CSV table of C-alpha atoms and ligand atoms in Angstrom, one decimal:
chain,number,residue,atom,x,y,z
A,1,MET,CA,-80.9,74.2,-6.2
A,2,ARG,CA,-82.2,73.0,-2.7
A,3,ILE,CA,-85.6,71.4,-3.0
A,4,THR,CA,-87.7,70.3,-0.3
A,5,THR,CA,-90.6,67.9,-0.7
A,6,LEU,CA,-93.2,66.5,1.8
A,7,SER,CA,-94.6,62.7,0.9
A,8,GLY,CA,-96.7,59.9,1.8
A,9,GLY,CA,-96.1,56.6,-0.1
A,10,VAL,CA,-96.6,55.5,-3.6
A,11,GLY,CA,-97.8,58.9,-5.4
A,12,GLY,CA,-95.1,61.0,-3.8
A,13,ALA,CA,-92.6,58.6,-4.4
A,14,ARG,CA,-93.2,58.3,-7.9
A,15,PHE,CA,-93.2,61.9,-8.4
A,16,ILE,CA,-90.1,62.7,-6.6
A,17,ARG,CA,-88.6,60.0,-8.5
A,18,GLY,CA,-89.8,62.1,-11.6
A,19,LEU,CA,-88.4,65.2,-10.1
A,20,ARG,CA,-85.2,63.7,-9.8
A,21,ARG,CA,-85.3,62.7,-13.1
A,22,HIS,CA,-86.1,66.1,-13.9
A,23,LEU,CA,-83.7,67.9,-12.3
A,24,ASP,CA,-80.9,65.3,-13.9
A,25,ARG,CA,-81.8,66.3,-17.6
A,26,LEU,CA,-81.7,70.3,-16.8
A,27,PRO,CA,-78.4,72.0,-18.0
A,28,GLY,CA,-76.5,72.3,-14.6
A,29,GLY,CA,-76.4,68.3,-14.6
A,30,PRO,CA,-77.8,66.3,-11.6
A,31,GLY,CA,-75.5,67.9,-9.0
A,32,ASP,CA,-76.6,71.1,-9.6
A,33,HIS,CA,-79.7,70.2,-7.1
A,34,GLU,CA,-79.9,68.5,-4.1
A,35,VAL,CA,-83.6,67.1,-2.9
A,36,THR,CA,-84.4,66.6,0.7
A,37,VAL,CA,-88.0,64.7,1.5
A,38,ILE,CA,-89.6,64.4,4.4
A,39,GLY,CA,-91.2,61.1,4.8
A,40,ASN,CA,-94.8,60.3,6.5
A,41,THR,CA,-94.5,58.3,9.5
A,42,GLY,CA,-97.8,57.7,10.6
A,43,ASP,CA,-98.3,54.8,8.8
A,44,ASP,CA,-96.0,52.8,10.9
A,45,ILE,CA,-96.6,49.7,12.5
A,46,THR,CA,-95.0,47.0,14.6
A,47,LEU,CA,-95.8,43.7,13.8
A,48,TRP,CA,-94.3,40.7,15.1
A,49,GLY,CA,-91.5,43.2,17.2
A,50,LEU,CA,-90.4,44.4,13.7
A,51,ARG,CA,-90.9,48.4,13.2
A,52,VAL,CA,-92.5,48.8,9.7
A,53,CYS,CA,-92.2,52.5,8.0
A,54,PRO,CA,-94.2,51.7,4.9
A,55,ASP,CA,-94.0,55.4,3.6
A,56,LEU,CA,-90.3,55.8,4.0
A,57,ASP,CA,-89.8,52.0,2.6
A,58,THR,CA,-91.8,52.7,-0.6
A,59,LEU,CA,-89.7,56.0,-1.1
A,60,LEU,CA,-86.5,53.7,-0.5
A,61,TYR,CA,-87.2,51.5,-2.8
A,62,THR,CA,-89.1,53.8,-5.4
A,63,LEU,CA,-86.0,56.0,-5.3
A,64,GLY,CA,-83.6,53.3,-5.2
A,65,GLY,CA,-84.9,51.1,-8.0
A,66,GLY,CA,-85.7,48.4,-5.7
A,67,ILE,CA,-89.6,48.8,-5.5
A,68,HIS,CA,-92.9,46.5,-6.8
A,69,GLU,CA,-94.1,48.8,-9.6
A,70,GLY,CA,-97.1,47.4,-10.0
A,71,GLN,CA,-97.9,47.9,-6.2
A,72,GLY,CA,-96.0,50.9,-5.6
A,73,TRP,CA,-95.2,49.3,-2.5
A,74,GLY,CA,-93.1,46.5,-1.2
A,75,ARG,CA,-89.9,44.7,-3.3
A,76,ALA,CA,-90.2,43.8,-7.0
A,77,GLU,CA,-89.0,40.1,-7.0
A,78,GLU,CA,-90.5,39.5,-4.0
A,79,SER,CA,-91.4,36.3,-2.4
A,80,HIS,CA,-93.5,35.4,0.6
A,81,ARG,CA,-92.6,32.2,2.1
A,82,ILE,CA,-92.0,33.5,5.6
A,83,GLN,CA,-95.3,35.4,5.3
A,84,ALA,CA,-96.6,31.6,4.5
A,85,GLU,CA,-95.0,30.0,7.3
A,86,LEU,CA,-96.5,32.4,10.1
A,87,ALA,CA,-99.4,31.8,8.5
A,88,ALA,CA,-99.0,28.3,9.2
A,89,TYR,CA,-98.3,28.8,12.9
A,90,GLY,CA,-101.6,30.9,12.8
A,91,ALA,CA,-99.6,34.2,13.7
A,92,LYS,CA,-101.4,37.4,13.4
A,93,PRO,CA,-102.2,39.5,11.3
A,94,GLN,CA,-102.5,38.1,8.3
A,95,TRP,CA,-104.0,40.8,6.3
A,96,PHE,CA,-100.4,42.6,6.1
A,97,GLY,CA,-98.7,41.0,3.1
A,98,LEU,CA,-94.7,41.1,4.4
A,99,GLY,CA,-92.6,39.7,1.8
A,100,ASP,CA,-89.4,38.0,2.2
A,101,LEU,CA,-86.8,41.0,1.0
A,102,ASP,CA,-88.8,43.3,2.8
A,103,LEU,CA,-88.5,41.7,6.1
A,104,ALA,CA,-84.8,42.7,6.1
A,105,THR,CA,-85.5,45.9,6.1
A,106,HIS,CA,-87.7,45.7,9.0
A,107,ILE,CA,-85.1,43.2,10.8
A,108,VAL,CA,-82.4,45.2,9.8
A,109,ARG,CA,-83.9,48.6,11.0
A,110,SER,CA,-85.4,46.7,14.6
A,111,GLN,CA,-82.2,46.3,15.1
A,112,TRP,CA,-80.3,49.3,14.6
A,113,LEU,CA,-83.6,51.1,16.3
A,114,GLY,CA,-83.0,48.3,19.4
A,115,GLN,CA,-79.0,49.5,19.7
A,116,GLY,CA,-80.2,53.2,20.4
A,117,LEU,CA,-79.9,54.4,16.8
A,118,THR,CA,-83.0,57.4,15.8
A,119,LEU,CA,-85.3,56.4,13.1
A,120,SER,CA,-83.2,59.3,11.5
A,121,GLU,CA,-80.0,57.8,11.8
A,122,VAL,CA,-81.7,54.0,10.5
A,123,THR,CA,-82.9,56.0,7.2
A,124,ALA,CA,-79.6,57.1,6.6
A,125,ARG,CA,-77.9,53.8,6.7
A,126,LEU,CA,-80.7,52.5,4.6
A,127,ALA,CA,-80.7,55.4,2.2
A,128,SER,CA,-77.3,54.5,1.8
A,129,ARG,CA,-77.6,51.2,0.5
A,130,TRP,CA,-80.1,52.5,-2.0
A,131,GLY,CA,-78.1,54.9,-3.0
A,132,LEU,CA,-80.2,57.6,-2.5
A,133,PRO,CA,-77.0,60.3,-1.6
A,134,ASP,CA,-75.6,59.9,-4.9
A,135,GLN,CA,-78.5,61.0,-6.5
A,136,GLY,CA,-78.2,63.7,-4.4
A,137,LEU,CA,-81.6,62.2,-2.8
A,138,THR,CA,-82.2,63.0,1.0
A,139,LEU,CA,-84.6,61.1,2.9
A,140,LEU,CA,-85.5,62.5,6.6
A,141,PRO,CA,-88.5,61.1,8.4
A,142,MET,CA,-90.9,63.6,10.1
A,143,SER,CA,-90.0,63.0,13.7
A,144,ASP,CA,-87.7,60.5,15.4
A,145,ASP,CA,-90.4,60.0,17.8
A,146,PRO,CA,-93.4,57.5,17.3
A,147,VAL,CA,-96.7,58.7,15.6
A,148,GLU,CA,-98.7,56.2,14.5
A,149,THR,CA,-102.2,57.3,12.7
A,150,HIS,CA,-105.1,55.8,14.5
A,151,VAL,CA,-108.6,55.4,12.5
A,152,VAL,CA,-111.8,56.1,14.9
A,153,VAL,CA,-114.9,54.3,13.0
A,154,ASP,CA,-118.5,53.8,14.9
A,155,ASP,CA,-118.7,50.2,16.7
A,156,PRO,CA,-122.2,49.8,18.4
A,157,GLU,CA,-120.0,47.4,20.4
A,158,ALA,CA,-117.8,49.6,22.0
A,159,ASP,CA,-117.7,51.6,24.7
A,160,GLY,CA,-118.8,54.9,23.4
A,161,GLY,CA,-119.8,53.4,20.4
A,162,GLN,CA,-117.0,54.0,18.6
A,163,ARG,CA,-112.9,52.6,18.7
A,164,ALA,CA,-109.7,53.2,17.2
A,165,ILE,CA,-108.1,50.7,15.2
A,166,HIS,CA,-104.9,51.6,13.4
A,167,PHE,CA,-104.4,53.2,10.0
A,168,GLN,CA,-103.0,49.8,8.4
A,169,GLU,CA,-106.5,48.2,9.4
A,170,TRP,CA,-108.2,50.3,8.0
A,171,TRP,CA,-106.1,51.0,4.8
A,172,VAL,CA,-105.8,47.4,4.2
A,173,ARG,CA,-107.7,44.7,6.0
A,174,MET,CA,-110.5,47.2,5.4
A,175,GLN,CA,-109.8,49.1,2.3
A,176,ALA,CA,-111.4,52.1,3.9
A,177,SER,CA,-114.8,50.6,3.5
A,178,VAL,CA,-115.3,51.5,7.3
A,179,PRO,CA,-116.3,55.1,7.0
A,180,ALA,CA,-114.0,57.2,9.4
A,181,SER,CA,-115.2,59.2,12.1
A,182,ARG,CA,-111.7,61.1,12.5
A,183,PHE,CA,-108.0,60.7,12.2
A,184,VAL,CA,-105.9,60.6,15.6
A,185,ALA,CA,-102.3,60.9,15.1
A,186,VAL,CA,-100.9,59.1,18.4
A,187,GLY,CA,-97.7,60.0,20.1
A,188,MET,CA,-97.9,63.7,17.9
A,189,ASP,CA,-98.2,65.3,21.1
A,190,ARG,CA,-94.9,64.2,22.4
A,191,ALA,CA,-93.1,64.3,19.2
A,192,THR,CA,-90.8,66.8,17.6
A,193,ALA,CA,-89.7,67.1,14.1
A,194,ALA,CA,-86.4,65.2,13.3
A,195,PRO,CA,-83.2,67.0,12.4
A,196,GLY,CA,-83.0,68.9,9.3
A,197,VAL,CA,-86.7,68.6,8.9
A,198,LEU,CA,-87.4,72.1,9.6
A,199,GLU,CA,-84.1,73.5,8.4
A,200,ALA,CA,-84.9,71.9,5.0
A,201,ILE,CA,-88.1,73.8,5.0
A,202,ARG,CA,-86.5,76.9,5.8
A,203,THR,CA,-83.7,77.0,3.7
A,204,ALA,CA,-85.0,75.5,0.7
A,205,ASP,CA,-85.1,77.5,-2.6
A,206,VAL,CA,-88.4,75.5,-3.9
A,207,VAL,CA,-90.6,73.0,-1.9
A,208,ILE,CA,-93.2,70.9,-3.3
A,209,LEU,CA,-95.9,68.9,-2.2
A,210,PRO,CA,-96.4,65.7,-4.5
A,211,PRO,CA,-99.9,64.4,-5.0
A,212,SER,CA,-100.0,62.4,-1.5
A,213,ASN,CA,-103.0,62.0,0.5
A,214,PRO,CA,-104.0,64.9,2.1
A,215,VAL,CA,-105.6,64.0,4.9
A,216,VAL,CA,-103.2,61.0,6.0
A,217,SER,CA,-99.8,61.9,4.6
A,218,LEU,CA,-99.4,65.7,4.0
A,219,GLY,CA,-101.6,66.2,7.0
A,220,ILE,CA,-99.9,64.8,9.3
A,221,ILE,CA,-96.5,65.8,8.4
A,222,LEU,CA,-98.1,69.2,9.0
A,223,GLY,CA,-99.0,68.2,12.3
A,224,VAL,CA,-95.7,68.0,13.4
A,225,PRO,CA,-94.5,70.6,15.8
A,226,GLY,CA,-92.9,73.4,13.6
A,227,VAL,CA,-93.4,72.3,10.1
A,228,ARG,CA,-96.6,74.5,9.2
A,229,ASP,CA,-94.9,77.2,10.6
A,230,ALA,CA,-91.5,76.6,8.6
A,231,LEU,CA,-94.3,76.3,5.7
A,232,ARG,CA,-95.4,79.7,6.2
A,233,GLY,CA,-92.4,81.7,6.9
A,234,THR,CA,-90.1,80.1,4.3
A,235,ALA,CA,-89.1,82.5,1.6
A,236,ALA,CA,-89.1,79.3,-0.9
A,237,PRO,CA,-92.2,79.3,-3.3
A,238,VAL,CA,-94.3,76.6,-1.7
A,239,VAL,CA,-95.5,74.5,-5.1
A,240,GLY,CA,-98.4,71.4,-4.8
A,241,VAL,CA,-100.2,68.8,-7.1
A,242,SER,CA,-104.0,67.6,-6.3
A,243,PRO,CA,-103.9,64.3,-5.6
A,244,LEU,CA,-107.9,64.0,-6.8
A,245,VAL,CA,-108.5,64.2,-11.0
A,246,GLY,CA,-112.4,65.1,-11.1
A,247,GLY,CA,-112.9,64.4,-8.0
A,248,ALA,CA,-111.4,61.3,-7.6
A,249,PRO,CA,-108.0,60.2,-6.0
A,250,VAL,CA,-105.6,59.2,-8.9
A,251,ARG,CA,-105.1,56.0,-6.4
A,252,GLY,CA,-105.9,55.1,-2.8
A,253,HIS,CA,-108.4,56.2,-0.7
A,254,ALA,CA,-108.0,59.8,-0.3
A,255,ASP,CA,-112.0,60.8,-0.9
A,256,ALA,CA,-112.8,58.4,2.1
A,257,CYS,CA,-110.1,60.5,4.4
A,258,LEU,CA,-111.3,63.8,3.4
A,259,SER,CA,-115.2,62.8,3.9
A,260,ALA,CA,-113.8,62.0,7.1
A,261,ILE,CA,-112.8,65.7,7.7
A,262,GLY,CA,-115.7,67.0,6.4
A,263,VAL,CA,-113.8,68.7,3.1
A,264,GLU,CA,-114.9,68.3,-0.3
A,265,ALA,CA,-113.5,65.8,-2.8
A,266,THR,CA,-112.3,68.1,-5.0
A,267,ALA,CA,-109.0,70.1,-6.0
A,268,GLY,CA,-110.0,73.4,-4.6
A,269,ALA,CA,-111.2,72.6,-1.4
A,270,VAL,CA,-107.8,70.4,-1.0
A,271,GLY,CA,-106.1,73.2,-2.3
A,272,ASP,CA,-107.3,75.3,0.5
A,273,LEU,CA,-106.6,72.7,3.1
A,274,PHE,CA,-103.3,74.2,2.2
A,275,ALA,CA,-104.0,77.7,1.7
A,276,ASP,CA,-102.2,79.2,4.5
A,277,PHE,CA,-98.8,77.9,2.8
A,278,LEU,CA,-99.4,77.5,-0.9
A,279,ASP,CA,-98.1,79.7,-3.7
A,280,GLY,CA,-99.3,77.5,-6.2
A,281,TRP,CA,-101.8,74.6,-6.9
A,282,LEU,CA,-101.0,72.5,-9.9
A,283,VAL,CA,-104.5,70.4,-10.9
A,284,ASP,CA,-106.4,68.4,-13.6
A,285,PRO,CA,-107.8,70.8,-16.2
A,286,GLY,CA,-110.6,68.9,-15.7
A,287,ASP,CA,-110.5,70.6,-12.3
A,288,ALA,CA,-109.5,74.3,-13.1
A,289,PRO,CA,-113.1,76.4,-13.4
A,290,PRO,CA,-114.5,76.2,-17.1
A,291,GLY,CA,-112.9,79.2,-18.8
A,292,SER,CA,-110.1,80.0,-17.1
A,293,ALA,CA,-106.9,80.2,-18.8
A,294,ALA,CA,-103.7,78.0,-17.0
A,295,GLY,CA,-102.7,80.2,-13.5
A,296,SER,CA,-105.8,82.9,-14.2
A,297,SER,CA,-108.1,80.7,-11.9
A,298,ARG,CA,-108.6,80.4,-8.1
A,299,THR,CA,-109.7,78.2,-5.6
A,300,PRO,CA,-113.1,79.3,-3.7
A,301,GLY,CA,-110.3,80.0,-0.7
A,302,GLY,CA,-108.7,82.5,-3.4
A,303,LEU,CA,-105.8,79.9,-3.9
A,304,ARG,CA,-104.3,80.3,-7.6
A,305,LEU,CA,-105.0,77.5,-9.2
A,306,THR,CA,-102.7,76.4,-12.2
A,307,ALA,CA,-104.0,73.7,-14.9
A,308,TRP,CA,-101.2,71.6,-15.9
A,309,ASP,CA,-102.1,71.3,-19.9
A,310,ARG,CA,-102.8,66.9,-19.8
A,311,PRO,CA,-104.0,64.8,-16.6
A,312,LEU,CA,-102.2,64.7,-13.4
A,313,LEU,CA,-101.4,60.9,-14.0
A,314,MET,CA,-98.7,59.2,-13.8
A,315,PRO,CA,-98.6,55.5,-15.3
A,316,ASP,CA,-95.1,55.4,-16.0
A,317,VAL,CA,-91.7,57.0,-15.3
A,318,ALA,CA,-92.0,59.4,-18.5
A,319,SER,CA,-95.1,60.8,-17.1
A,320,ALA,CA,-93.9,61.5,-13.6
A,321,THR,CA,-91.0,63.6,-14.9
A,322,GLU,CA,-93.0,65.7,-17.1
A,323,LEU,CA,-96.0,66.1,-14.2
A,324,ALA,CA,-92.9,67.1,-11.5
A,325,GLY,CA,-91.3,69.3,-14.2
A,326,ALA,CA,-94.1,71.5,-14.5
A,327,ALA,CA,-94.7,71.8,-11.0
A,328,TYR,CA,-91.0,72.7,-10.9
A,329,ASP,CA,-91.1,75.3,-13.4
A,330,LEU,CA,-94.4,76.7,-11.9
A,331,ALA,CA,-92.4,77.2,-8.4
A,332,LEU,CA,-89.7,79.2,-10.5
A,333,SER,CA,-92.3,81.0,-11.9
A,334,LEU,CA,-93.5,82.0,-8.6
A,335,ARG,CA,-90.1,83.0,-7.0
A,336,PRO,CA,-89.4,86.5,-6.0
A,337,THR,CA,-87.6,88.0,-8.9
B,401,FO1,N1,-100.6,47.5,0.8
B,401,FO1,C1,-102.3,46.5,1.3
B,401,FO1,O1,-103.0,47.3,0.2
B,401,FO1,N2,-101.5,45.7,1.8
B,401,FO1,C2,-100.1,44.9,1.9
B,401,FO1,O2,-100.9,43.5,2.5
B,401,FO1,C3,-99.5,45.8,2.4
B,401,FO1,C4,-98.4,45.5,2.8
B,401,FO1,C5,-97.2,46.0,2.5
B,401,FO1,C6,-96.4,46.1,3.5
B,401,FO1,C7,-95.4,46.9,3.6
B,401,FO1,C8,-95.4,47.8,3.3
B,401,FO1,O3,-94.4,49.2,3.5
B,401,FO1,C9,-96.4,48.8,2.6
B,401,FO1,C10,-97.6,47.7,2.5
B,401,FO1,N3,-98.4,47.7,2.2
B,401,FO1,C11,-99.9,47.3,2.1
B,401,FO1,C12,-99.0,49.4,1.7
B,401,FO1,C13,-99.6,50.2,2.7
B,401,FO1,O4,-100.4,49.7,3.2
B,401,FO1,C14,-99.1,51.6,2.1
B,401,FO1,O5,-98.7,52.0,1.2
B,401,FO1,C15,-99.3,52.9,2.7
B,401,FO1,O6,-99.2,52.7,4.3
B,401,FO1,C16,-100.2,54.2,2.5
B,401,FO1,O7,-99.5,55.0,1.6
């Protein structure tokens, strides 16, 4: 089976790691299922002349076994000697922590990009080092063209009373504490889907949207020309997993992002964001309308909800494997017989 997923950073990566483990346990064994991950690149930032791709790196490290498990980003066994030296020189910014091992990824990616390789080619090389192909995992950036999510915030001192800041500054330095007026995917107007992205959606047997941020991760990938149409047109069942439990994000600042686009922070409202292509939506038991049996309730927009029978949380690999298995089974149940 060919499974295609769209993913942001931490939650998506943990879910896909669980999905891979679930598929490996199925009777046919690991070789029976190929998983393609379309990774968000809107979080990308250039620092000290280096191209940093946080969501792609979180996927590489999580799926390749090098992730800092507690943070969900960056490397395990990390040191920060270079960062301390940069601070000693007064190099800016100092709010984005780059570890010594992580820097090797940015250095080699920047070198290869500088030699003319595409982001897809670079990502394939990085994925090979992390053993993803051997696991039946293909990681594709959503686009080879640079796209950066910027956040428009109110600023009385700025012209017009607003200014745009890079997503990472809003997310990391401000911890999303400043209300976002809107998000702009800078470069999206000139971007095209990376090679294989639209095909992976169109030819999939199953498409799954992990519990990534619906606005700044999945929302950005959906903005890549052709992606949303491919999701609407694919014969594969498309199943998503709510990133909210009881109106709050499981992690990150999805609620701050949703309020910026005027969407209620509920599983149903988020599901309705994708109702034009979703066939199933897995929600926390507390988020299914009261009294509804699994699979029989609907979002306000009419999307069919299926309540998972335990919280959507993924505190460990085993729970991620169970949740991913439930999403996969829901998708299989929606395949035309
Ligand atoms: N997140 C933080 O909260 N603080 C950091 O200093 C930080 C550094 C960082 C470096 C590399 C990287 O790949 C991710 C990093 N992140 C950091 C996480 C990152 O901001 C988010 O994971 C994504 O951009 C949102 O999914």
